[in-house]
Short mmCIF file of C-alpha atoms in Angstrom, two decimals:
data_model
loop_
_atom_site.label_atom_id
_atom_site.label_comp_id
_atom_site.label_asym_id
_atom_site.label_seq_id
_atom_site.Cartn_x
_atom_site.Cartn_y
_atom_site.Cartn_z
CA MET A 178 0.00 0.00 0.00
CA GLY A 179 1.68 3.18 -1.16
CA PRO A 180 1.47 6.31 0.94
CA MET A 181 -1.21 8.82 0.07
CA PRO A 182 -0.87 12.03 2.08
CA ILE A 183 -3.84 13.41 3.95
CA LYS A 184 -4.80 16.80 2.52
CA THR A 185 -4.14 19.85 4.68
CA SER A 186 -4.57 23.61 4.40
CA GLU A 187 -2.25 23.65 1.39
CA ASP A 188 -5.15 22.04 -0.49
CA TRP A 189 -7.99 24.08 0.99
CA GLU A 190 -8.45 27.71 1.89
CA MET A 191 -7.45 28.19 5.53
CA ASN A 192 -10.19 29.11 7.98
CA ASN A 193 -10.84 28.60 11.68
CA ASP A 194 -12.65 25.31 11.18
CA THR A 195 -9.87 23.91 9.01
CA GLY A 196 -7.24 25.06 11.50
CA ALA A 197 -9.00 23.33 14.40
CA TRP A 198 -9.39 20.18 12.29
CA GLU A 199 -5.68 20.19 11.47
CA GLU A 200 -4.72 20.63 15.13
CA LEU A 201 -6.84 17.64 16.09
CA LEU A 202 -5.41 15.63 13.19
CA ILE A 203 -1.83 16.32 14.29
CA LYS A 204 -2.65 15.33 17.87
CA SER A 205 -4.34 12.14 16.66
CA LEU A 206 -1.39 11.14 14.50
CA ALA A 207 0.99 11.40 17.45
CA SER A 208 -1.25 9.60 19.94
CA GLY A 209 -0.38 6.04 19.04
CA LYS A 210 1.17 3.52 16.70
CA ALA A 211 -0.17 2.83 13.23
CA MET A 212 -3.38 0.79 13.28
CA ILE A 213 -3.29 -0.23 9.61
CA CYS A 214 -0.01 -1.73 8.47
CA ASP A 215 -0.73 -3.28 5.06
CA SER A 216 -3.33 -3.45 2.29
CA GLY A 217 -4.88 -6.59 3.76
CA ASP A 218 -5.66 -4.78 7.00
CA LEU A 219 -7.06 -1.83 5.09
CA ASN A 220 -9.27 -3.99 2.90
CA LYS A 221 -10.61 -5.74 6.01
CA ALA A 222 -11.42 -2.35 7.56
CA ILE A 223 -13.10 -1.19 4.34
CA ASP A 224 -15.27 -4.32 4.34
CA HIS A 225 -16.28 -3.59 7.94
CA ILE A 226 -17.33 -0.02 7.18
CA HIS A 227 -19.12 -1.07 4.00
CA ARG A 228 -21.10 -3.63 6.00
CA LEU A 229 -22.13 -0.98 8.53
CA LEU A 230 -23.37 1.27 5.72
CA MET A 231 -25.24 -1.59 4.06
CA ASP A 232 -26.87 -2.61 7.34
CA ALA A 233 -27.86 1.01 7.94
CA SER A 234 -29.52 1.11 4.52
CA LEU A 235 -31.51 -2.06 5.32
CA LEU A 236 -32.72 -0.49 8.55
CA LEU A 237 -33.70 2.66 6.65
CA GLU A 238 -35.72 0.56 4.22
CA ASP A 239 -37.37 -1.25 7.13
CA GLY A 240 -38.36 2.02 8.81
CA SER A 241 -35.96 1.66 11.75
CA PHE A 242 -34.69 5.21 11.35
CA ALA A 243 -33.02 5.66 14.74
CA THR A 244 -30.96 2.48 14.48
CA CYS A 245 -30.09 3.32 10.87
CA THR A 246 -28.75 6.66 12.04
CA PHE A 247 -26.74 5.06 14.84
CA LEU A 248 -25.06 2.59 12.46
CA ALA A 249 -24.36 5.34 9.93
CA ILE A 250 -22.65 7.46 12.60
CA THR A 251 -20.70 4.38 13.73
CA ALA A 252 -19.49 3.96 10.14
CA LEU A 253 -18.43 7.62 10.18
CA GLU A 254 -16.42 7.05 13.35
CA GLU A 255 -14.76 3.95 11.92
CA THR A 256 -13.90 5.86 8.75
CA ALA A 257 -12.03 8.47 10.78
CA LYS A 258 -10.30 5.83 12.89
CA VAL A 259 -9.06 3.88 9.87
CA HIS A 260 -8.05 6.93 7.83
CA VAL A 261 -6.05 8.55 10.61
CA GLY A 262 -4.89 5.20 11.98
CA MET A 263 -3.00 4.48 8.77
CA TYR A 264 -0.74 7.45 9.38
CA ARG A 265 -0.19 7.26 13.12
CA ASN A 266 3.45 7.89 13.98
CA GLY A 267 3.59 7.73 17.78
CA SER A 268 6.25 5.61 19.45
CA GLU A 269 3.72 4.13 21.88
CA ASP A 270 -0.02 4.13 22.39
CA SER A 271 -1.56 6.81 24.57
CA ARG A 272 -4.10 6.10 27.26
CA ARG A 273 -7.54 5.81 25.73
CA SER A 274 -8.75 8.80 27.73
CA LYS A 275 -6.18 10.97 25.91
CA ASP A 276 -6.45 9.39 22.46
CA PRO A 277 -8.78 11.22 20.03
CA LEU A 278 -9.52 7.96 18.22
CA TYR A 279 -11.33 6.71 21.33
CA SER A 280 -13.52 9.82 21.59
CA HIS A 281 -16.84 9.88 19.74
CA ARG A 282 -16.73 13.65 19.40
CA ASP A 283 -13.15 13.76 18.13
CA LYS A 284 -13.81 11.02 15.59
CA HIS A 285 -16.79 13.00 14.31
CA ARG A 286 -14.62 16.10 14.01
CA LEU A 287 -11.91 14.17 12.16
CA ALA A 288 -14.41 12.57 9.80
CA ALA A 289 -15.88 15.99 8.93
CA ALA A 290 -12.86 16.77 6.78
CA PRO A 291 -12.77 20.10 4.91
CA ALA A 292 -12.99 18.23 1.58
CA ILE A 293 -16.51 16.89 2.13
CA PRO A 294 -18.41 20.07 1.17
CA LEU A 295 -16.26 20.53 -1.95
CA GLY A 296 -17.83 17.66 -3.89
CA SER A 297 -21.09 18.21 -5.77
CA ARG A 298 -22.79 14.82 -5.26
CA LEU A 299 -23.72 15.20 -1.61
CA GLY A 300 -24.93 18.77 -1.98
CA GLN A 301 -27.11 17.79 -4.93
CA ALA A 302 -28.62 14.94 -2.92
CA ILE A 303 -29.38 16.66 0.39
CA GLY A 304 -28.69 20.36 -0.26
CA ASN A 305 -25.63 22.40 0.60
CA ALA A 306 -27.30 23.83 3.70
CA ARG A 307 -27.84 20.31 5.02
CA VAL A 308 -24.20 19.43 4.35
CA ASP A 309 -23.12 22.51 6.30
CA GLU A 310 -25.50 21.57 9.11
CA PHE A 311 -23.94 18.12 9.51
CA MET A 312 -20.41 19.54 9.31
CA GLU A 313 -21.31 21.93 12.12
CA MET A 314 -22.89 19.14 14.17
CA ALA A 315 -19.70 17.11 13.87
CA ARG A 316 -17.55 20.07 14.94
CA THR A 317 -19.66 21.16 17.90
CA GLY A 318 -20.49 17.78 19.43
CA ASP A 319 -24.15 17.82 18.39
CA LEU A 320 -23.55 14.63 16.39
CA VAL A 321 -22.69 12.90 19.68
CA LYS A 322 -26.05 14.06 21.07
CA LEU A 323 -27.81 12.72 17.98
CA ARG A 324 -25.99 9.40 18.37
CA GLU A 325 -27.30 9.12 21.93
CA GLU A 326 -30.82 10.07 20.88
CA CYS A 327 -30.75 7.10 18.50
CA LEU A 328 -30.31 4.62 21.37
CA TYR A 329 -31.76 5.86 24.62
CA LEU A 330 -35.10 6.80 26.04
CA SER A 331 -35.17 10.34 27.42
CA SER A 332 -37.42 12.00 29.97
CA GLU A 333 -38.56 15.60 29.93
CA ASN A 334 -41.38 17.19 31.90
CA ALA A 335 -42.23 13.76 33.32
CA ARG A 336 -42.79 12.32 29.86
CA ILE A 337 -40.79 9.61 28.11
CA SER A 338 -39.52 10.16 24.59
CA ALA A 339 -38.33 7.24 22.46
CA PRO A 340 -35.75 7.42 19.63
CA LEU A 341 -38.35 6.60 17.00
CA GLU A 342 -40.11 9.85 17.89
CA SER A 343 -37.09 12.09 17.26
CA ILE A 344 -35.39 10.45 14.24
CA ASP A 345 -37.43 10.54 11.04
CA LEU A 346 -36.82 9.17 7.55
CA THR A 347 -35.38 12.40 6.17
CA LEU A 348 -32.80 12.78 8.93
CA ALA A 349 -31.78 9.11 8.77
CA ARG A 350 -31.47 9.19 4.99
CA ASP A 351 -29.46 12.41 4.92
CA ILE A 352 -27.08 11.30 7.66
CA LEU A 353 -26.50 7.99 5.89
CA LEU A 354 -25.68 9.81 2.64
CA PHE A 355 -23.28 12.10 4.52
CA CYS A 356 -21.52 9.07 6.02
CA ILE A 357 -21.26 7.28 2.67
CA GLU A 358 -19.68 10.40 1.19
CA ALA A 359 -17.21 10.66 4.08
CA PHE A 360 -16.17 7.04 3.55
CA ASP A 361 -15.68 7.61 -0.16
CA ASP A 362 -13.62 10.77 0.35
CA ALA A 363 -11.39 9.26 3.03
CA LEU A 364 -10.69 5.68 2.02
CA VAL A 365 -11.34 5.08 -1.67
CA GLY A 366 -8.17 5.11 -3.74
CA TYR A 367 -5.68 3.41 -1.47
CA THR A 368 -6.10 -0.12 -2.85
CA ASN A 369 -7.64 -1.69 -5.94
CA TYR A 370 -10.18 -3.35 -3.69
CA SER A 371 -11.31 0.04 -2.38
CA PHE A 372 -12.44 0.90 -5.91
CA GLU A 373 -14.50 -2.30 -6.05
CA VAL A 374 -16.24 -1.36 -2.81
CA SER A 375 -16.67 2.20 -4.05
CA ASN A 376 -18.74 0.90 -6.96
CA LYS A 377 -21.06 -0.69 -4.40
CA THR A 378 -21.26 2.39 -2.18
CA ASP A 379 -21.89 4.57 -5.25
CA ALA A 380 -24.86 2.35 -6.08
CA LEU A 381 -25.95 2.49 -2.44
CA PHE A 382 -25.73 6.29 -2.47
CA GLY A 383 -28.04 6.39 -5.48
CA THR A 384 -30.54 4.03 -3.91
CA VAL A 385 -30.60 5.81 -0.56
CA SER A 386 -30.90 9.25 -2.15
CA GLU A 387 -34.14 8.12 -3.83
CA THR A 388 -35.69 6.91 -0.56
CA GLN A 389 -38.87 8.80 0.24
#
């Protein structure tokens, strides 16, 4: 597996969001040893993420919108972990409490790379404003809150609220499309096998985008 450098501010116009993303990226790279050491490991990780996205799409089709959203966000987290994990250069592993790749919020921030809004496909499917909304949710920690809303009952004013009441089809579909796009941007191109999987996730993107 040949090296493919992660894009930085030399590739995108510098702004506060990009600068914060780069700072977190640098910290993450130094926080442990490489997680992915060869193409076989990477292909195995790609299969894992692809399966999560496929399972999320089946749940979307079945009307289980909250669980679909949870699996999609999990795929987003795994995408960040694998992408950054390939380039880790630390001499030893940090404690999990100090490692960004063991933080839901930090993995969301890493996955929301500055390149995602630059492509046209996602914006055409869900709207540029929606893309910006999800990028902001990843940066501020609101995606962590959404992840929790997918799993747990909540109580407010002495009334119980279930995940199925707060996660609808549109939100689940749009989040899944966002996570497919993040996977494609981050991991497709490193191995020949990644292109094979990309053909499948491209087809999945088309199918999910037509879900009403």
